[in-house]
Short mmCIF file of C-alpha atoms and ligand atoms in Angstrom, two decimals:
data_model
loop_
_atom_site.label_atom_id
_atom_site.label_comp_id
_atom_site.label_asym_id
_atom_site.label_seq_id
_atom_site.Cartn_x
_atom_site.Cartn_y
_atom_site.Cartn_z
CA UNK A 1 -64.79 -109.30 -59.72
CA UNK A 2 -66.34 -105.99 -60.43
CA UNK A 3 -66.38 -104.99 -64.62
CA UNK A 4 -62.78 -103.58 -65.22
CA UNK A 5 -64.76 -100.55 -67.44
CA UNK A 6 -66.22 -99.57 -63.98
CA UNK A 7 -63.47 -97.75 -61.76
CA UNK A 8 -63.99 -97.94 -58.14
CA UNK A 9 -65.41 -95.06 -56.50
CA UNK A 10 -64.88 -94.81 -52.49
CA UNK A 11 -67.10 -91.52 -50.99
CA UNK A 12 -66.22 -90.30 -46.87
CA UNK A 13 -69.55 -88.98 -45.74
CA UNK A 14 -68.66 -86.83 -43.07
CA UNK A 15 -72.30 -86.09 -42.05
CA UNK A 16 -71.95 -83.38 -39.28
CA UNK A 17 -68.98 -83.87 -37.95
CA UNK A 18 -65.36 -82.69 -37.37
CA UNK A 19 -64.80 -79.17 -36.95
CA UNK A 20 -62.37 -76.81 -39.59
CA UNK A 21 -59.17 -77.99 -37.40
CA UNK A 22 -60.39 -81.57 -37.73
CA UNK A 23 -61.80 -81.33 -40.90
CA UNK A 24 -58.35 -79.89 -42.29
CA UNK A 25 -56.36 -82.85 -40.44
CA UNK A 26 -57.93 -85.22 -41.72
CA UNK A 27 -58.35 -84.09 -45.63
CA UNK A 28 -54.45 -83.97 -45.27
CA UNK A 29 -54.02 -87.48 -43.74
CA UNK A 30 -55.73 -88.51 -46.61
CA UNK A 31 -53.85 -86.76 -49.08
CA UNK A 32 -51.04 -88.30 -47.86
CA UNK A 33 -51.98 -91.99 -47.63
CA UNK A 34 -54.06 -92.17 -50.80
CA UNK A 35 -51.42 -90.26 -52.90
CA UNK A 36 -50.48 -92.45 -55.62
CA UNK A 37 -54.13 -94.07 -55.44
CA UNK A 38 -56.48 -91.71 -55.18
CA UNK A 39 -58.10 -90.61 -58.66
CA UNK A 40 -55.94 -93.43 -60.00
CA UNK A 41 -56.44 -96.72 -59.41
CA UNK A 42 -59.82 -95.75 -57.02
CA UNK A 43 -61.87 -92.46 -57.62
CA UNK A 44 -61.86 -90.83 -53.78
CA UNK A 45 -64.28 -88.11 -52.67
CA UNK A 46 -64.92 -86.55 -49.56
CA UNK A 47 -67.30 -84.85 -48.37
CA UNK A 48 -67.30 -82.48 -45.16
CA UNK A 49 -70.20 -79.90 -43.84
CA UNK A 50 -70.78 -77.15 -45.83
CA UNK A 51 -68.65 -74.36 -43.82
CA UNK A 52 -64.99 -76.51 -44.69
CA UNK A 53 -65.41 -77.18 -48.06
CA UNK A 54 -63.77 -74.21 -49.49
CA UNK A 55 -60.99 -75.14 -46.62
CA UNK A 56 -60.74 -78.65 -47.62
CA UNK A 57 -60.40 -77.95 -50.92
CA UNK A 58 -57.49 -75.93 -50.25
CA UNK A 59 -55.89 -78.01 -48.36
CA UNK A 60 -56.29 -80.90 -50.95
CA UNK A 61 -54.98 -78.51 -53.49
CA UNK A 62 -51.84 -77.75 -52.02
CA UNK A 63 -51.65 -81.25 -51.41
CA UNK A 64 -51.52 -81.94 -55.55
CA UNK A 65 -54.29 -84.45 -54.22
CA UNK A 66 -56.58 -85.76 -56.93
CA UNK A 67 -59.06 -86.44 -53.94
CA UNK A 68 -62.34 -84.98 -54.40
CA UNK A 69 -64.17 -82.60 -52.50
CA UNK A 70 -68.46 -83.45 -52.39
CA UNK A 71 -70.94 -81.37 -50.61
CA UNK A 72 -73.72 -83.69 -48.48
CA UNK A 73 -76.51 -81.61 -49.80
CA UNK A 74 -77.63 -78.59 -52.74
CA UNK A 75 -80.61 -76.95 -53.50
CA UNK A 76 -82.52 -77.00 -56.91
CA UNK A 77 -82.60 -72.91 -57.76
CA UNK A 78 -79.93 -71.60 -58.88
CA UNK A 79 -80.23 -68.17 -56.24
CA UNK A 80 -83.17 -66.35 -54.85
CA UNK A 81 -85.28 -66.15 -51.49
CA UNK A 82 -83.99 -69.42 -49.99
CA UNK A 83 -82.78 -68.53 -46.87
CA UNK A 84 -80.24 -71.41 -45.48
CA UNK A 85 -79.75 -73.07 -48.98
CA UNK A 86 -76.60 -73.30 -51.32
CA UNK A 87 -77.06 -73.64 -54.67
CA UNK A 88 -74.93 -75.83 -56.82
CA UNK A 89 -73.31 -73.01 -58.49
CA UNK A 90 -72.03 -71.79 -55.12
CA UNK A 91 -70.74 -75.21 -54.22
CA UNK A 92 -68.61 -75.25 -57.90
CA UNK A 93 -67.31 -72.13 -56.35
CA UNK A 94 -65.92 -73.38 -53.72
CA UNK A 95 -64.36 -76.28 -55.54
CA UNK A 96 -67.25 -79.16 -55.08
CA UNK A 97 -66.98 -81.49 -57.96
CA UNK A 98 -69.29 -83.58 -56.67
CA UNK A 99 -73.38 -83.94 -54.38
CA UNK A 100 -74.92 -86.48 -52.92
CA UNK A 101 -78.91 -86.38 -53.26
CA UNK A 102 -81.34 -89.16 -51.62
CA UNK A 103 -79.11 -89.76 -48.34
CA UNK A 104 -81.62 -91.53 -46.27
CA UNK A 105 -80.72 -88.89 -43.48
CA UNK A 106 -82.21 -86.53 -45.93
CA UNK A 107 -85.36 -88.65 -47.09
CA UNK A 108 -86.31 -89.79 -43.53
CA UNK A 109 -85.20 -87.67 -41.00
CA UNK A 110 -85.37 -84.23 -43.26
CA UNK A 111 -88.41 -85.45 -45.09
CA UNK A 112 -87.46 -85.01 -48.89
CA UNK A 113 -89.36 -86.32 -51.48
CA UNK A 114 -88.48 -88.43 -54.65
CA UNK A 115 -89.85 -85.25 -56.78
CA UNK A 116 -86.96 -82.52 -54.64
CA UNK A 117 -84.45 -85.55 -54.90
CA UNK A 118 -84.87 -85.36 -58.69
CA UNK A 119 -84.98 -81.58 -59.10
CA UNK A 120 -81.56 -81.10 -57.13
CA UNK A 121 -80.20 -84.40 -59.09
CA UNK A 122 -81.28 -82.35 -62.37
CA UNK A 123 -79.40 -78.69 -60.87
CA UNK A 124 -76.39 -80.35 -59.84
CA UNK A 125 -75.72 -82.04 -63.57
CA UNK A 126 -77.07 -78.83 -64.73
CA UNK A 127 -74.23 -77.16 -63.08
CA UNK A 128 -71.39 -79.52 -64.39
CA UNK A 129 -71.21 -81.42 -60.95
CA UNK A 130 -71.01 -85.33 -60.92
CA UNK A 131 -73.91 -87.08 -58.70
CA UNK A 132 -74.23 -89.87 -56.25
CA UNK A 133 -77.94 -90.63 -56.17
CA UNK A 134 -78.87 -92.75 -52.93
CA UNK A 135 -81.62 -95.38 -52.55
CA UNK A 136 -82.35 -97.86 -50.17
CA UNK A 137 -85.19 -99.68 -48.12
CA UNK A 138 -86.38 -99.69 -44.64
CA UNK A 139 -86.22 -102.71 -42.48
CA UNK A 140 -89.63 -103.27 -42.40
CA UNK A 141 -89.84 -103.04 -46.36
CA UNK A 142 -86.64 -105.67 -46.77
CA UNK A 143 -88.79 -107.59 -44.25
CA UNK A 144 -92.07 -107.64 -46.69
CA UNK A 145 -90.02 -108.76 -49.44
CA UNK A 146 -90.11 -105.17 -50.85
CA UNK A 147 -86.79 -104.30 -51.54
CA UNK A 148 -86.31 -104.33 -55.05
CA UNK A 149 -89.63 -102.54 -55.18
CA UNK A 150 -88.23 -99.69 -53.65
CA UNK A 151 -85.38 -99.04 -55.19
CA UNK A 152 -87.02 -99.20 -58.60
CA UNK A 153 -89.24 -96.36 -57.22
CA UNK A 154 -86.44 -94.56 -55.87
CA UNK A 155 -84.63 -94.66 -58.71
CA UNK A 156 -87.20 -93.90 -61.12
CA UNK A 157 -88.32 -91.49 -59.78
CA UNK A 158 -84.97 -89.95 -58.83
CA UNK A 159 -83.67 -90.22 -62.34
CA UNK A 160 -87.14 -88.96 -64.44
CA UNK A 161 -85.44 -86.93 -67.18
CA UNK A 162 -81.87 -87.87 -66.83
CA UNK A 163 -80.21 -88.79 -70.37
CA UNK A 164 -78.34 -91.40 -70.93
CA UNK A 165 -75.49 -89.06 -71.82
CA UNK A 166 -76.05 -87.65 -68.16
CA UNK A 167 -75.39 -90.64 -66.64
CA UNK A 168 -71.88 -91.02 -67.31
CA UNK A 169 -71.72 -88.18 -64.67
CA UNK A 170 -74.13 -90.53 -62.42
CA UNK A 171 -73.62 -92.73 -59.81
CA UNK A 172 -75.82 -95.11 -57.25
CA UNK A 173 -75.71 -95.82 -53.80
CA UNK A 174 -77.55 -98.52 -52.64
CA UNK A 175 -77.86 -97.88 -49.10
CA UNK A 176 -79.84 -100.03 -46.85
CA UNK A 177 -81.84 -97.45 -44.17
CA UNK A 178 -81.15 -100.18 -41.88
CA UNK A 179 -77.28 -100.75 -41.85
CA UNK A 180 -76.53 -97.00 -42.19
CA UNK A 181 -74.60 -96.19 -38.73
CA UNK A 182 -75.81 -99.49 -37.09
CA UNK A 183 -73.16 -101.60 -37.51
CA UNK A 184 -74.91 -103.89 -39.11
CA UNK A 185 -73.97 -104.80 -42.81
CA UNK A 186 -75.79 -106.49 -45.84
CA UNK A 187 -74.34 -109.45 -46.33
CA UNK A 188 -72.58 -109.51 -49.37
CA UNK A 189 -75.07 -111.55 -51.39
CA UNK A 190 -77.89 -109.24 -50.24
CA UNK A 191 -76.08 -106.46 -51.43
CA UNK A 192 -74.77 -108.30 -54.56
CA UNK A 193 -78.60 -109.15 -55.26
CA UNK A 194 -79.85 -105.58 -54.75
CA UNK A 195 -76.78 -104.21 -57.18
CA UNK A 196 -77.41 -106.70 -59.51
CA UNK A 197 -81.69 -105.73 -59.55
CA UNK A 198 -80.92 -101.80 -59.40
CA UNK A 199 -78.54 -102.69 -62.45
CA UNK A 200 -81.27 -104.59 -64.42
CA UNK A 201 -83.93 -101.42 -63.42
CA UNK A 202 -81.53 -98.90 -65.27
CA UNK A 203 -81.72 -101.47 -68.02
CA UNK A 204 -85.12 -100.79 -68.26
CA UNK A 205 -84.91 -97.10 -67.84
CA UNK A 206 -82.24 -96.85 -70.62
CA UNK A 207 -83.21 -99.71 -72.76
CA UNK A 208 -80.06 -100.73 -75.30
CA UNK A 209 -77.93 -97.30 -74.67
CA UNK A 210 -75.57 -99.52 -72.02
CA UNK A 211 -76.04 -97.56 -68.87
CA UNK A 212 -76.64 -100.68 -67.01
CA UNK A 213 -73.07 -101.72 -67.77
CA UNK A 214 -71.50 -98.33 -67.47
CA UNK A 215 -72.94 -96.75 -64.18
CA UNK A 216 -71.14 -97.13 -60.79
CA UNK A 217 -73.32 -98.76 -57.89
CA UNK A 218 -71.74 -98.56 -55.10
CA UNK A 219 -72.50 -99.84 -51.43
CA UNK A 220 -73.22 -98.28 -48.14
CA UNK A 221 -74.15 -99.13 -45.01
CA UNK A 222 -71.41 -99.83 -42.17
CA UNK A 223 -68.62 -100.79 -44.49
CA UNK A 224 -65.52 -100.81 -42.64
CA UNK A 225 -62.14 -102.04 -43.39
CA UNK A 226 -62.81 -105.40 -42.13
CA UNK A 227 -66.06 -106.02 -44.00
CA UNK A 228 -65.01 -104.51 -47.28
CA UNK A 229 -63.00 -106.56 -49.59
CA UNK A 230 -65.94 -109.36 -49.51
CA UNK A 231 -68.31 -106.29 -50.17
CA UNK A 232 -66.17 -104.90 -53.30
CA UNK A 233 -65.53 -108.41 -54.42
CA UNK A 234 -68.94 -108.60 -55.87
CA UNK A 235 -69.74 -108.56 -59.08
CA UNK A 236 -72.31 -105.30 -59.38
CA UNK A 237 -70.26 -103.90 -56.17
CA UNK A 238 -68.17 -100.77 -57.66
CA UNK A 239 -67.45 -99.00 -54.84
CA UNK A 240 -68.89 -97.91 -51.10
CA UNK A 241 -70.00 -94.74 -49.36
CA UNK A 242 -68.98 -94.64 -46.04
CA UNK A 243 -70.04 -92.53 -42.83
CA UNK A 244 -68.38 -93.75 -39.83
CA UNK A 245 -65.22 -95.20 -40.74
CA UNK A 246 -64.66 -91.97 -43.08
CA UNK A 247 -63.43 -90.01 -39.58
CA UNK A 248 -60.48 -92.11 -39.63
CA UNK A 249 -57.78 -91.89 -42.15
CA UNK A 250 -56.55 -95.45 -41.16
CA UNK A 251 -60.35 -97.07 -41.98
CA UNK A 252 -60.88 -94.80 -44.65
CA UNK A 253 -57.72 -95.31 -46.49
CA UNK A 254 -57.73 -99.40 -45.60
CA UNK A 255 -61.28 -99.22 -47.30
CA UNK A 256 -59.55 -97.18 -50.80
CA UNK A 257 -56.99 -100.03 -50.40
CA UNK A 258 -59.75 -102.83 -50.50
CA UNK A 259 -61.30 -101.49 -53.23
CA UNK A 260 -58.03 -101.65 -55.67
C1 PEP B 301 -73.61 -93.19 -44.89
O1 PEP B 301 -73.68 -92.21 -44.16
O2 PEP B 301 -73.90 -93.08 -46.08
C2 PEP B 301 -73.18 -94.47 -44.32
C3 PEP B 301 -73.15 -95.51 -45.10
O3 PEP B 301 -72.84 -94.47 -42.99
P1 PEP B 301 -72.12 -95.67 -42.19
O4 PEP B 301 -70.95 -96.12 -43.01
O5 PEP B 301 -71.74 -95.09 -40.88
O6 PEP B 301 -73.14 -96.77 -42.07
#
């Protein structure tokens, strides 16, 4: 069983898809079926492509839903000459109470670094938004025995300057590059192992001030609700971020449900 002082946290990356009719549809599907559980017994956030946010958090609004809206993606200055960013101000605008930064989409197909991972990581806490850092190997790397290596250097590098205060605001996603949107899943002593070495890393990062026991690590990479009460059963397993089966409200909500 995961540590009771950890609540579960279940993230819906929508990636880019549904449009504003979809997009709406769905955030109230949600609100319906996760009312009663949602910011309760399971922290829920969602997280749809920039143009529905502001829409989606209405929605969930009227809704009374404690369901909360992330954005996918933020940029590091706060305003300026950056044609086609947002900044992280203008996502707390909108309602955003939470960004992801790392997504392996946006390390390996949209080529950010470790160093711009850090710097938005840095803007978003800066700007009183929570965080879901994501890490994760390659194939090849799990296949040279380099896992752990990587996520150390992920992490590392993604957390240089973060206080230990910060971190209650902080949370991991170990996401295999491999199993994200392949239907193939980590077993769930791979991704128990993996938890378990990213948890002794921010040991080491944070040495005696008890972030290792306090920060959320949570799993993605095809969890669906067939696969996911083994996943969340796991010890260092406090939570999942899901693409896929985040369209659905059925898979998504059977997922929150697991992870009671
Ligand atoms: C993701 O996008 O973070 C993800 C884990 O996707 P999927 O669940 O589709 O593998």
């Amino acid at each position: 069983m995961p540590d009771p002082q950890r609540k579960p946290h279940i993230g819906g990356n929508w990636k880019m898809n549904l449009h504003a009719g979809e997009a709406a549809a769905l955030a109230e599907a949600l609100a319906d079926r996760l009312a009663g559980t949602a910011g309760d017994a399971v922290d829920v956030t969602i997280f749809p492509a920039f143009p529905y946010l502001a829409a989606v958090a209405s929605v969930l609004c009227n809704k009374g839903s404690k369901i909360v809206v992330g954005a996918q993606d933020g940029y590091f200055e706060a305003n300026g000459a950056f044609t086609g960013e947002v900044s992280m101000s203008m996502l707390k605008d909108v309602g955003v109470g939470c960004v992801l930064v790392g997504h392996s989409e946006r390390r390996h197909v949209l080529g950010e670094n470790n160093e711009l991972i850090n710097a938005k990581l840095h803007a978003a806490l800066d700007a009183g938004l929570d965080v879901i850092l994501a890490v994760g190997e390659k194939i090849e790397q799990r296949e040279a025995g380099k896992t752990d290596f990587v996520n150390y250097g992920q992490i590392c590098a993604g957390l240089a300057g973060v206080t230990a205060e910060q971190m209650q605001r902080v949370t991991i996603a170990y996401e295999p590059v491999w199993a994200i949107g392949t239907g193939k899943t980590a077993s769930p002593q791979d991704a128990q192992d993996a938890h378990a070495a990213i948890r002794g890393c921010l040991s080491g990062i944070f040495h005696g001030q008890g972030v290792n026991d306090t920060t959320r690590i949570q799993y993605g990479g095809s969890m669906k609700p067939g696969n996911a009460a083994e996943l969340l059963a796991q010890p260092d397993i406090d939570g999942g971020l899901i693409g896929g089966a985040s369209l659905k409200a059925d898979d998504f909500a059977g997922i929150v449900d697991a992870a009671k």
